[in-house]
């Protein structure tokens, strides 16, 4: 999109012109069209001719003394009508010899046309007003064009440097000094930027604002469409922009150009913006850095149903996020999907309270494992949550369960959905792994092996205990003979100072090893 000086709307309204110091010196009075004072003023003309309308192109504030209109009411009415037809911004009449007071004919005609009509009660040099207004318009247009080029240059540099979407939006928010929201055509929020409290205020009432932003602009809500080649796929909205509309529209257009270019360079993957939005939300939920209550507006704006719902936190090991998204759509399950780490994907289901959350989660997991194979995918879950504030704890619990079974899938006979009760001791140790007492216990129990960093003996010990101290199975898994395994077990017992045939001592070492492994992940 190319924006030239002539295509920019002015930065002054009729109301603003009337507040200029030079204008106030003429004691202005609005006698008609008071409800239309926010019309933009593109230029200022001094014109006395009755057919002035043919010389206008729209948006002008016309100044006149009415010397050629005095005594002819038909000319007075036609003068106002011609200004209306030419879409003039306003007419300003200097009272004096021709008209000592506002003529009723012109006033009534202006009121019928909705044309602001202002009279000046004190003599006023029109040249000063035209000079003042037009110099301001030129300066502001030049400033707007300069801003446009500065924003374009900065955003282009960020894109060239490979900056993510969020970095671009932050830059737009810095220039606009208001919340910035990017949505798809269904009004689902893909990205936001700006001061967090202000953004949250916008998202809290997003359903209403989205309808407003999709229609007529007003009160600082400025939007620009995102798309290309005849196809629209989203929009960017400046929410509550406090500057003049022309500059705001210019910023929105420049931002839209940058976002379209960003998407093109990313291979046209607009859906990746949705993934980034979900990832940011779920990561914040899991981390607990931001209170869940503060994240509720973001969840609602991202398209997640949150009112009177049951939330099922899931964590999938080795599950492709795109596959999970498709499966949710196929099963008609509302939810968000985001990769939290390499091979670890969070899924937050939002279900009506009258549905069986456990059964639906099991159905989802079963379909997923059918597609990928039971040996490749682990679906861990926390118990369903009825309150949004409990979702972060649920996600962390599901993550703990997924981590607890990460190294034991060949040993545990897993159900379709694995919960904390299914991982028994391993799950408990996983939850307590950061406790200093547990860390000290693990170090103390395994000191004889950890001090010499003997990974081979640790691996043998791990397998031996995980198989229930089955020597034959352990020898088979490590591809060694029974005598060779006995020698290694003997070495382990000597270094640790324990008897692995004693159940209590073996259990103590097993717990210490589980804690040690959990701390390494």
Coordinates of C-alpha atoms in Angstrom, one line a residue:
X1 CA 0.0 0.0 0.0
X2 CA 1.4 3.4 -1.0
X3 CA 0.4 6.4 1.1
X4 CA 1.2 9.8 -0.3
X5 CA 0.9 13.3 1.2
X6 CA -2.3 14.0 -0.6
X7 CA -4.0 10.8 0.5
X8 CA -3.5 11.5 4.2
X9 CA -6.5 12.9 6.1
X10 CA -5.8 16.1 8.1
X11 CA -5.0 16.0 11.7
X12 CA -7.3 18.9 12.8
X13 CA -11.1 18.8 13.2
X14 CA -13.5 21.7 13.1
X15 CA -13.6 21.6 16.9
X16 CA -9.8 21.7 17.2
X17 CA -9.6 24.7 14.8
X18 CA -12.1 26.6 16.9
X19 CA -9.9 26.2 20.0
X20 CA -6.8 27.8 18.3
X21 CA -5.7 31.0 20.1
X22 CA -6.1 33.1 16.9
X23 CA -9.6 31.9 16.4
X24 CA -10.6 32.4 20.0
X25 CA -9.6 36.1 19.6
X26 CA -12.5 36.4 17.1
X27 CA -15.0 35.1 19.7
X28 CA -16.4 32.2 17.6
X29 CA -19.9 31.0 18.2
X30 CA -21.4 27.8 16.7
X31 CA -24.9 28.6 15.4
X32 CA -25.6 25.4 13.4
X33 CA -24.4 21.9 13.0
X34 CA -22.9 21.6 16.5
X35 CA -23.1 17.8 16.4
X36 CA -20.7 17.7 13.4
X37 CA -17.8 19.6 14.8
X38 CA -15.5 16.5 14.7
X39 CA -15.4 16.7 10.9
X40 CA -11.8 16.7 9.6
X41 CA -10.5 19.9 8.1
X42 CA -8.4 19.2 5.0
X43 CA -7.8 22.9 4.0
X44 CA -9.0 26.4 4.6
X45 CA -10.4 28.7 1.9
X46 CA -11.5 32.3 1.8
X47 CA -14.4 32.5 -0.6
X48 CA -17.2 35.1 -1.2
X49 CA -18.7 33.8 -4.5
X50 CA -22.2 32.4 -4.3
X51 CA -21.2 29.3 -6.3
X52 CA -18.1 28.5 -4.2
X53 CA -19.0 24.9 -4.1
X54 CA -17.8 24.2 -7.6
X55 CA -14.3 25.2 -6.5
X56 CA -14.1 22.8 -3.6
X57 CA -13.0 19.1 -3.4
X58 CA -14.2 18.3 0.1
X59 CA -13.0 18.8 3.6
X60 CA -12.5 22.6 3.4
X61 CA -13.3 25.1 6.1
X62 CA -14.7 28.1 4.1
X63 CA -14.3 31.6 5.5
X64 CA -16.5 34.4 4.3
X65 CA -17.8 37.9 5.2
X66 CA -21.0 37.4 3.1
X67 CA -20.6 40.7 1.2
X68 CA -21.9 39.1 -2.0
X69 CA -24.8 37.4 -0.2
X70 CA -26.3 40.3 1.7
X71 CA -29.9 41.1 0.9
X72 CA -30.5 38.0 -1.1
X73 CA -31.9 35.1 0.9
X74 CA -32.0 32.7 -2.1
X75 CA -28.3 33.2 -2.6
X76 CA -27.7 32.7 1.1
X77 CA -29.5 29.4 1.2
X78 CA -27.8 28.2 -2.1
X79 CA -24.4 29.2 -0.7
X80 CA -24.9 26.8 2.2
X81 CA -26.4 24.1 0.0
X82 CA -23.5 24.3 -2.4
X83 CA -21.0 23.9 0.5
X84 CA -22.9 20.9 1.6
X85 CA -22.9 19.3 -1.8
X86 CA -19.2 19.9 -2.0
X87 CA -18.7 18.2 1.4
X88 CA -17.1 21.2 3.0
X89 CA -16.1 20.8 6.6
X90 CA -17.6 24.0 7.9
X91 CA -18.4 27.6 7.0
X92 CA -17.2 30.5 9.1
X93 CA -19.0 33.9 8.7
X94 CA -17.3 37.0 9.9
X95 CA -20.0 39.4 11.3
X96 CA -19.7 43.0 10.3
X97 CA -21.1 45.4 7.8
X98 CA -22.8 42.7 5.6
X99 CA -24.2 40.7 8.5
X100 CA -24.3 42.2 12.0
X101 CA -25.8 38.9 13.2
X102 CA -26.1 35.3 12.0
X103 CA -28.6 35.3 9.1
X104 CA -31.5 33.0 9.9
X105 CA -31.7 31.7 6.3
X106 CA -28.1 30.5 6.3
X107 CA -28.4 29.2 9.9
X108 CA -31.5 27.1 9.1
X109 CA -30.1 25.8 5.9
X110 CA -26.8 24.8 7.6
X111 CA -28.8 23.0 10.4
X112 CA -30.8 21.1 7.8
X113 CA -27.7 20.1 6.0
X114 CA -25.7 19.2 9.1
X115 CA -23.0 21.7 8.1
X116 CA -21.2 23.4 11.0
X117 CA -21.7 27.1 10.8
X118 CA -19.6 29.4 13.0
X119 CA -19.9 33.2 13.3
X120 CA -17.1 35.5 14.6
X121 CA -18.3 38.3 16.7
X122 CA -15.1 40.4 16.6
X123 CA -13.2 41.5 13.4
X124 CA -10.7 38.9 12.5
X125 CA -8.0 38.8 9.7
X126 CA -8.9 35.7 7.7
X127 CA -5.3 35.5 6.4
X128 CA -4.0 34.7 9.9
X129 CA -6.4 31.8 10.3
X130 CA -5.6 30.3 6.9
X131 CA -1.9 30.7 7.6
X132 CA -2.2 29.1 11.1
X133 CA -4.4 26.2 10.0
X134 CA -2.6 25.4 6.8
X135 CA 0.9 25.5 8.3
X136 CA -0.3 23.1 11.0
X137 CA -1.8 20.8 8.5
X138 CA 1.4 20.7 6.4
X139 CA 3.6 20.2 9.5
X140 CA 1.4 17.3 10.7
X141 CA 1.2 15.7 7.3
X142 CA 4.9 15.9 7.0
X143 CA 5.3 14.4 10.5
X144 CA 2.9 11.6 9.6
X145 CA 4.8 10.7 6.4
X146 CA 8.1 10.8 8.4
X147 CA 6.5 8.5 11.0
X148 CA 5.3 6.2 8.3
X149 CA 8.7 5.8 6.8
X150 CA 10.3 5.4 10.3
X151 CA 7.9 2.6 11.2
X152 CA 8.3 0.9 7.9
X153 CA 12.1 1.0 8.2
X154 CA 12.1 -0.4 11.7
X155 CA 9.6 -3.1 11.0
X156 CA 11.4 -4.2 7.9
X157 CA 14.7 -4.3 9.7
X158 CA 13.1 -6.6 12.4
X159 CA 11.7 -8.9 9.7
X160 CA 15.0 -9.1 7.9
X161 CA 16.7 -10.0 11.2
X162 CA 14.2 -12.9 11.7
X163 CA 12.3 -11.3 14.6
X164 CA 9.2 -13.2 15.8
X165 CA 5.7 -11.8 15.5
X166 CA 5.7 -10.6 19.1
X167 CA 8.7 -8.4 18.5
X168 CA 6.9 -6.7 15.6
X169 CA 3.8 -6.1 17.6
X170 CA 5.8 -4.7 20.5
X171 CA 7.2 -2.1 18.1
X172 CA 3.8 -1.2 16.8
X173 CA 2.5 -0.8 20.3
X174 CA 5.4 1.4 21.2
X175 CA 4.7 3.8 18.3
X176 CA 0.9 3.8 18.8
X177 CA 1.0 3.9 22.7
X178 CA -2.1 1.7 22.9
X179 CA -3.0 -2.0 23.0
X180 CA -2.5 -3.8 19.7
X181 CA -4.4 -7.0 18.8
X182 CA -4.0 -9.3 15.9
X183 CA -6.9 -11.6 15.1
X184 CA -8.0 -14.1 12.5
X185 CA -11.3 -13.6 10.6
X186 CA -13.2 -15.4 13.4
X187 CA -11.9 -12.7 15.8
X188 CA -9.7 -15.3 17.6
X189 CA -6.8 -13.4 19.1
X190 CA -3.4 -14.5 17.6
X191 CA -1.2 -11.9 19.3
X192 CA -1.3 -8.8 21.5
X193 CA 1.2 -6.1 22.6
X194 CA 1.1 -3.1 24.8
X195 CA 0.9 -2.4 28.5
X196 CA -0.3 -5.6 30.2
X197 CA -3.1 -4.0 32.2
X198 CA -4.5 -2.1 29.2
X199 CA -4.3 -5.3 27.0
X200 CA -6.1 -7.3 29.7
X201 CA -8.8 -4.6 29.9
X202 CA -9.3 -4.9 26.1
X203 CA -9.3 -8.8 26.1
X204 CA -11.7 -8.9 29.1
X205 CA -14.5 -7.5 26.8
X206 CA -13.1 -8.8 23.6
X207 CA -16.3 -10.3 22.2
X208 CA -18.0 -6.9 22.1
X209 CA -14.9 -5.1 21.0
X210 CA -14.3 -7.6 18.2
X211 CA -17.7 -6.8 16.7
X212 CA -16.9 -3.1 16.9
X213 CA -13.5 -3.5 15.5
X214 CA -14.9 -5.5 12.6
X215 CA -17.3 -2.7 11.6
X216 CA -17.2 1.1 11.8
X217 CA -14.1 2.7 13.4
X218 CA -14.5 5.2 16.2
X219 CA -13.2 6.3 19.5
X220 CA -9.7 5.3 18.6
X221 CA -10.5 1.8 17.4
X222 CA -8.5 1.6 14.1
X223 CA -8.1 -1.6 12.1
X224 CA -6.3 -2.7 9.0
X225 CA -7.0 -5.9 7.0
X226 CA -4.3 -8.6 6.7
X227 CA -4.2 -10.5 3.4
X228 CA -3.0 -10.6 -0.1
X229 CA -3.8 -11.8 -3.6
X230 CA -7.5 -11.1 -3.0
X231 CA -7.7 -13.2 0.2
X232 CA -8.1 -11.8 3.7
X233 CA -7.0 -13.9 6.6
X234 CA -6.9 -11.6 9.6
X235 CA -6.7 -8.0 10.9
X236 CA -4.7 -5.8 13.2
X237 CA -6.5 -3.5 15.6
X238 CA -5.2 -0.4 17.4
X239 CA -7.4 -0.4 20.5
X240 CA -8.1 3.1 21.8
X241 CA -5.6 5.0 19.8
X242 CA -5.4 8.6 21.3
X243 CA -3.8 10.4 18.4
X244 CA -5.5 11.7 15.3
X245 CA -7.3 9.2 13.1
X246 CA -5.1 9.7 10.1
X247 CA -1.9 8.9 11.9
X248 CA -3.5 5.9 13.6
X249 CA -4.7 4.6 10.3
X250 CA -1.2 5.1 8.8
X251 CA 0.3 3.1 11.7
X252 CA -2.2 0.3 11.3
X253 CA -1.5 0.2 7.5
X254 CA 2.2 0.1 8.0
X255 CA 1.9 -2.6 10.6
X256 CA -0.4 -4.6 8.3
X257 CA 2.2 -4.4 5.5
X258 CA 4.9 -5.7 7.8
X259 CA 2.7 -8.6 9.2
X260 CA 1.8 -9.7 5.7
X261 CA 5.5 -9.7 4.7
X262 CA 6.4 -11.6 7.9
X263 CA 3.8 -14.3 7.0
X264 CA 5.0 -14.5 3.4
X265 CA 8.6 -15.1 4.6
X266 CA 7.4 -17.7 7.0
X267 CA 5.9 -19.6 4.1
X268 CA 2.4 -18.3 4.6
X269 CA 1.8 -20.3 7.8
X270 CA -0.7 -18.0 9.5
X271 CA -1.7 -20.9 11.7
X272 CA 1.8 -20.7 13.3
X273 CA 0.6 -17.4 14.9
X274 CA -2.3 -19.3 16.5
X275 CA 0.2 -21.9 17.8
X276 CA 2.5 -19.2 19.2
X277 CA -0.5 -17.6 20.9
X278 CA -1.5 -20.9 22.5
X279 CA 2.1 -21.7 23.4
X280 CA 2.5 -18.3 25.2
X281 CA -0.8 -18.8 27.1
X282 CA -0.1 -22.4 28.2
X283 CA 3.5 -21.7 29.1
X284 CA 2.4 -18.8 31.3
X285 CA -0.2 -21.1 32.9
X286 CA 2.3 -23.9 33.6
X287 CA 5.0 -21.5 34.9
X288 CA 2.7 -19.9 37.4
X289 CA 4.6 -16.6 37.0
X290 CA 1.3 -14.9 35.9
X291 CA -1.7 -15.6 38.1
X292 CA -4.3 -17.7 36.3
X293 CA -7.0 -15.1 36.9
X294 CA -5.0 -12.5 34.9
X295 CA -4.7 -15.0 32.0
X296 CA -8.4 -15.6 31.8
X297 CA -9.0 -12.7 29.3
X298 CA -6.3 -14.1 27.1
X299 CA -7.8 -17.6 27.2
X300 CA -11.3 -16.3 26.3
X301 CA -9.9 -14.1 23.5
X302 CA -8.0 -17.0 22.1
X303 CA -11.3 -18.8 21.6
X304 CA -11.2 -21.1 24.6
X305 CA -14.7 -21.5 26.3
X306 CA -14.2 -20.6 30.0
X307 CA -17.6 -20.1 31.5
X308 CA -19.1 -23.0 33.4
X309 CA -16.6 -25.5 31.9
X310 CA -14.6 -28.5 33.1
X311 CA -10.9 -28.2 32.2
X312 CA -8.9 -31.3 31.5
X313 CA -5.1 -30.7 31.6
X314 CA -3.2 -33.1 29.4
X315 CA 0.5 -33.5 28.5
X316 CA 1.4 -35.6 25.5
X317 CA 4.9 -37.1 25.1
X318 CA 6.2 -37.4 21.5
X319 CA 2.9 -36.1 20.1
X320 CA 2.9 -33.9 17.0
X321 CA 1.1 -30.6 17.9
X322 CA -0.4 -30.4 14.4
X323 CA -1.8 -33.9 14.7
X324 CA -3.2 -33.1 18.1
X325 CA -5.0 -30.0 16.7
X326 CA -6.5 -32.1 13.9
X327 CA -7.7 -34.8 16.3
X328 CA -9.3 -32.2 18.6
X329 CA -11.2 -30.7 15.6
X330 CA -12.1 -34.2 14.3
X331 CA -13.6 -35.2 17.7
X332 CA -15.2 -31.8 18.3
X333 CA -13.3 -31.2 21.5
X334 CA -12.7 -27.5 22.3
X335 CA -9.2 -26.9 23.6
X336 CA -5.7 -25.4 23.1
X337 CA -2.6 -27.2 22.0
X338 CA 1.0 -25.9 22.5
X339 CA 4.4 -27.5 22.5
X340 CA 6.0 -26.7 25.9
X341 CA 9.4 -28.3 25.1
X342 CA 11.0 -30.6 22.6
X343 CA 8.7 -33.6 22.5
X344 CA 6.4 -32.3 25.3
X345 CA 3.0 -30.9 24.2
X346 CA 0.3 -29.5 26.5
X347 CA -3.4 -30.0 25.6
X348 CA -6.0 -28.1 27.7
X349 CA -9.5 -29.4 27.0
X350 CA -12.5 -27.2 27.9
X351 CA -15.7 -29.3 28.2
X352 CA -19.3 -28.6 29.2
X353 CA -19.9 -29.6 32.8
X354 CA -22.6 -32.2 31.8
X355 CA -20.1 -34.2 29.8
X356 CA -18.0 -37.1 31.1
X357 CA -14.5 -35.5 31.1
X358 CA -12.7 -38.7 32.0
X359 CA -14.4 -40.7 29.2
X360 CA -13.7 -38.0 26.6
X361 CA -10.1 -37.7 27.6
X362 CA -9.7 -41.5 27.4
X363 CA -11.4 -41.5 23.9
X364 CA -9.0 -38.7 22.7
X365 CA -5.9 -40.7 24.1
X366 CA -7.1 -44.0 22.6
X367 CA -7.6 -42.4 19.1
X368 CA -4.2 -40.8 19.3
X369 CA -2.4 -44.0 20.4
X370 CA -4.2 -45.9 17.6
X371 CA -2.8 -43.4 15.0
X372 CA 0.7 -43.3 16.4
X373 CA 1.1 -46.6 18.2
X374 CA 1.1 -47.3 22.0
X375 CA 4.9 -47.4 22.1
X376 CA 5.4 -43.9 20.7
X377 CA 2.9 -41.7 22.6
X378 CA 2.2 -41.1 26.3
X379 CA -0.9 -39.1 27.3
X380 CA -0.6 -37.9 30.9
X381 CA -3.5 -36.2 32.7
X382 CA -4.4 -34.5 35.9
X383 CA -7.9 -34.8 37.4
X384 CA -10.4 -32.5 35.7
X385 CA -10.6 -29.0 37.2
X386 CA -13.9 -27.2 37.7
X387 CA -12.2 -23.8 38.5
X388 CA -9.9 -21.9 36.1
X389 CA -7.6 -21.0 39.0
X390 CA -6.8 -24.7 39.4
X391 CA -5.7 -25.2 35.8
X392 CA -2.0 -24.3 36.4
X393 CA -1.7 -26.9 39.1
X394 CA -3.3 -29.4 36.9
X395 CA -1.0 -28.7 34.0
X396 CA 2.0 -29.0 36.2
X397 CA 0.7 -32.3 37.6
X398 CA 0.2 -33.7 34.1
X399 CA 3.7 -32.6 33.2
X400 CA 5.1 -34.4 36.3
X401 CA 3.2 -37.6 35.3
X402 CA 4.5 -37.4 31.7
X403 CA 8.0 -36.9 33.0
X404 CA 7.7 -39.8 35.5
X405 CA 6.9 -42.3 32.8
X406 CA 9.3 -40.9 30.2
X407 CA 12.0 -43.5 30.9
X408 CA 9.8 -46.4 31.9
X409 CA 7.3 -46.9 29.0
X410 CA 8.8 -50.4 28.3
X411 CA 8.3 -51.4 31.9
X412 CA 5.0 -50.0 32.9
X413 CA 1.7 -51.3 31.5
X414 CA 0.2 -47.9 30.8
X415 CA -3.5 -47.1 30.4
X416 CA -4.6 -44.8 27.6
X417 CA -4.5 -41.9 30.0
X418 CA -1.8 -42.0 32.7
X419 CA -2.5 -40.2 35.9
X420 CA -0.5 -39.7 39.1
X421 CA -2.0 -42.9 40.7
X422 CA -0.7 -44.9 37.7
X423 CA 3.0 -44.0 38.3
X424 CA 2.9 -44.8 42.0
X425 CA 6.3 -44.2 43.7
X426 CA 7.9 -42.8 40.6
X427 CA 5.2 -40.1 40.4
X428 CA 5.6 -39.2 44.1
X429 CA 9.4 -38.9 43.7
X430 CA 8.9 -36.8 40.6
X431 CA 6.7 -34.3 42.5
X432 CA 9.2 -34.1 45.4
X433 CA 12.4 -34.0 43.3
X434 CA 13.2 -30.3 44.1
X435 CA 12.8 -30.8 47.8
X436 CA 16.3 -30.3 49.4
X437 CA 15.8 -33.2 51.8
X438 CA 15.1 -35.6 48.9
X439 CA 18.1 -34.3 47.0
X440 CA 20.3 -34.8 50.0
X441 CA 18.9 -38.3 50.5
X442 CA 19.6 -39.3 46.9
X443 CA 23.2 -38.0 47.1
X444 CA 23.8 -39.8 50.3
X445 CA 22.4 -43.2 49.2
X446 CA 24.2 -43.2 45.8
X447 CA 27.4 -41.5 46.8
X448 CA 29.5 -44.6 46.2
X449 CA 28.5 -44.6 42.5
X450 CA 28.0 -40.9 41.9
X451 CA 31.4 -40.0 43.2
X452 CA 33.1 -42.1 40.5
X453 CA 30.5 -41.2 37.9
X454 CA 30.2 -44.9 37.0
X455 CA 27.3 -44.7 34.4
X456 CA 27.6 -48.3 33.5
X457 CA 26.9 -49.5 37.0
X458 CA 24.2 -46.9 37.5
X459 CA 22.5 -48.2 34.4
X460 CA 22.7 -51.8 35.6
X461 CA 21.3 -50.8 39.0
X462 CA 18.5 -48.9 37.4
X463 CA 17.4 -51.9 35.2
X464 CA 17.8 -54.4 38.1
X465 CA 15.5 -52.4 40.4
X466 CA 13.0 -51.5 37.7
X467 CA 12.6 -55.2 36.8
X468 CA 11.9 -56.1 40.4
X469 CA 15.4 -57.4 40.9
X470 CA 15.0 -60.0 38.1
X471 CA 18.6 -61.0 37.4
X472 CA 17.8 -63.0 34.2
X473 CA 15.9 -60.1 32.7
X474 CA 18.6 -57.6 33.7
X475 CA 21.3 -59.7 32.1
X476 CA 19.3 -60.1 28.9
X477 CA 18.6 -56.3 28.7
X478 CA 22.3 -55.5 29.1
X479 CA 23.5 -58.3 26.9
X480 CA 25.8 -59.8 29.5
X481 CA 26.1 -63.3 31.0
X482 CA 24.7 -64.1 34.4
X483 CA 28.2 -64.4 36.0
X484 CA 29.1 -61.0 34.6
X485 CA 25.9 -59.5 36.0
X486 CA 26.6 -61.0 39.4
X487 CA 30.1 -59.4 39.4
X488 CA 28.6 -56.0 38.6
X489 CA 25.9 -56.3 41.3
X490 CA 28.5 -57.3 43.8
X491 CA 30.5 -54.2 42.9
X492 CA 27.4 -52.0 43.3
X493 CA 26.7 -53.4 46.7
X494 CA 30.3 -52.9 47.9
X495 CA 30.4 -49.3 46.6
X496 CA 27.0 -48.4 48.2
X497 CA 27.5 -50.5 51.3
X498 CA 24.1 -52.2 51.0
X499 CA 22.6 -55.6 50.6
X500 CA 20.3 -55.5 47.5
X501 CA 18.7 -58.8 48.6
X502 CA 17.3 -57.0 51.7
X503 CA 14.0 -55.5 50.6
X504 CA 14.2 -52.3 52.8
X505 CA 17.8 -51.5 51.6
X506 CA 16.9 -52.2 48.0
X507 CA 13.8 -50.0 48.3
X508 CA 15.9 -47.2 49.8
X509 CA 18.4 -47.3 46.9
X510 CA 15.5 -47.5 44.4
X511 CA 13.9 -44.4 45.8
X512 CA 17.2 -42.6 45.8
X513 CA 17.9 -43.6 42.2
X514 CA 14.4 -42.4 41.1
X515 CA 15.0 -39.1 42.8
X516 CA 18.4 -38.8 41.2
X517 CA 17.0 -39.5 37.7
X518 CA 14.2 -37.0 38.2
X519 CA 16.6 -34.3 39.2
X520 CA 18.6 -34.8 36.0
X521 CA 15.6 -34.1 33.7

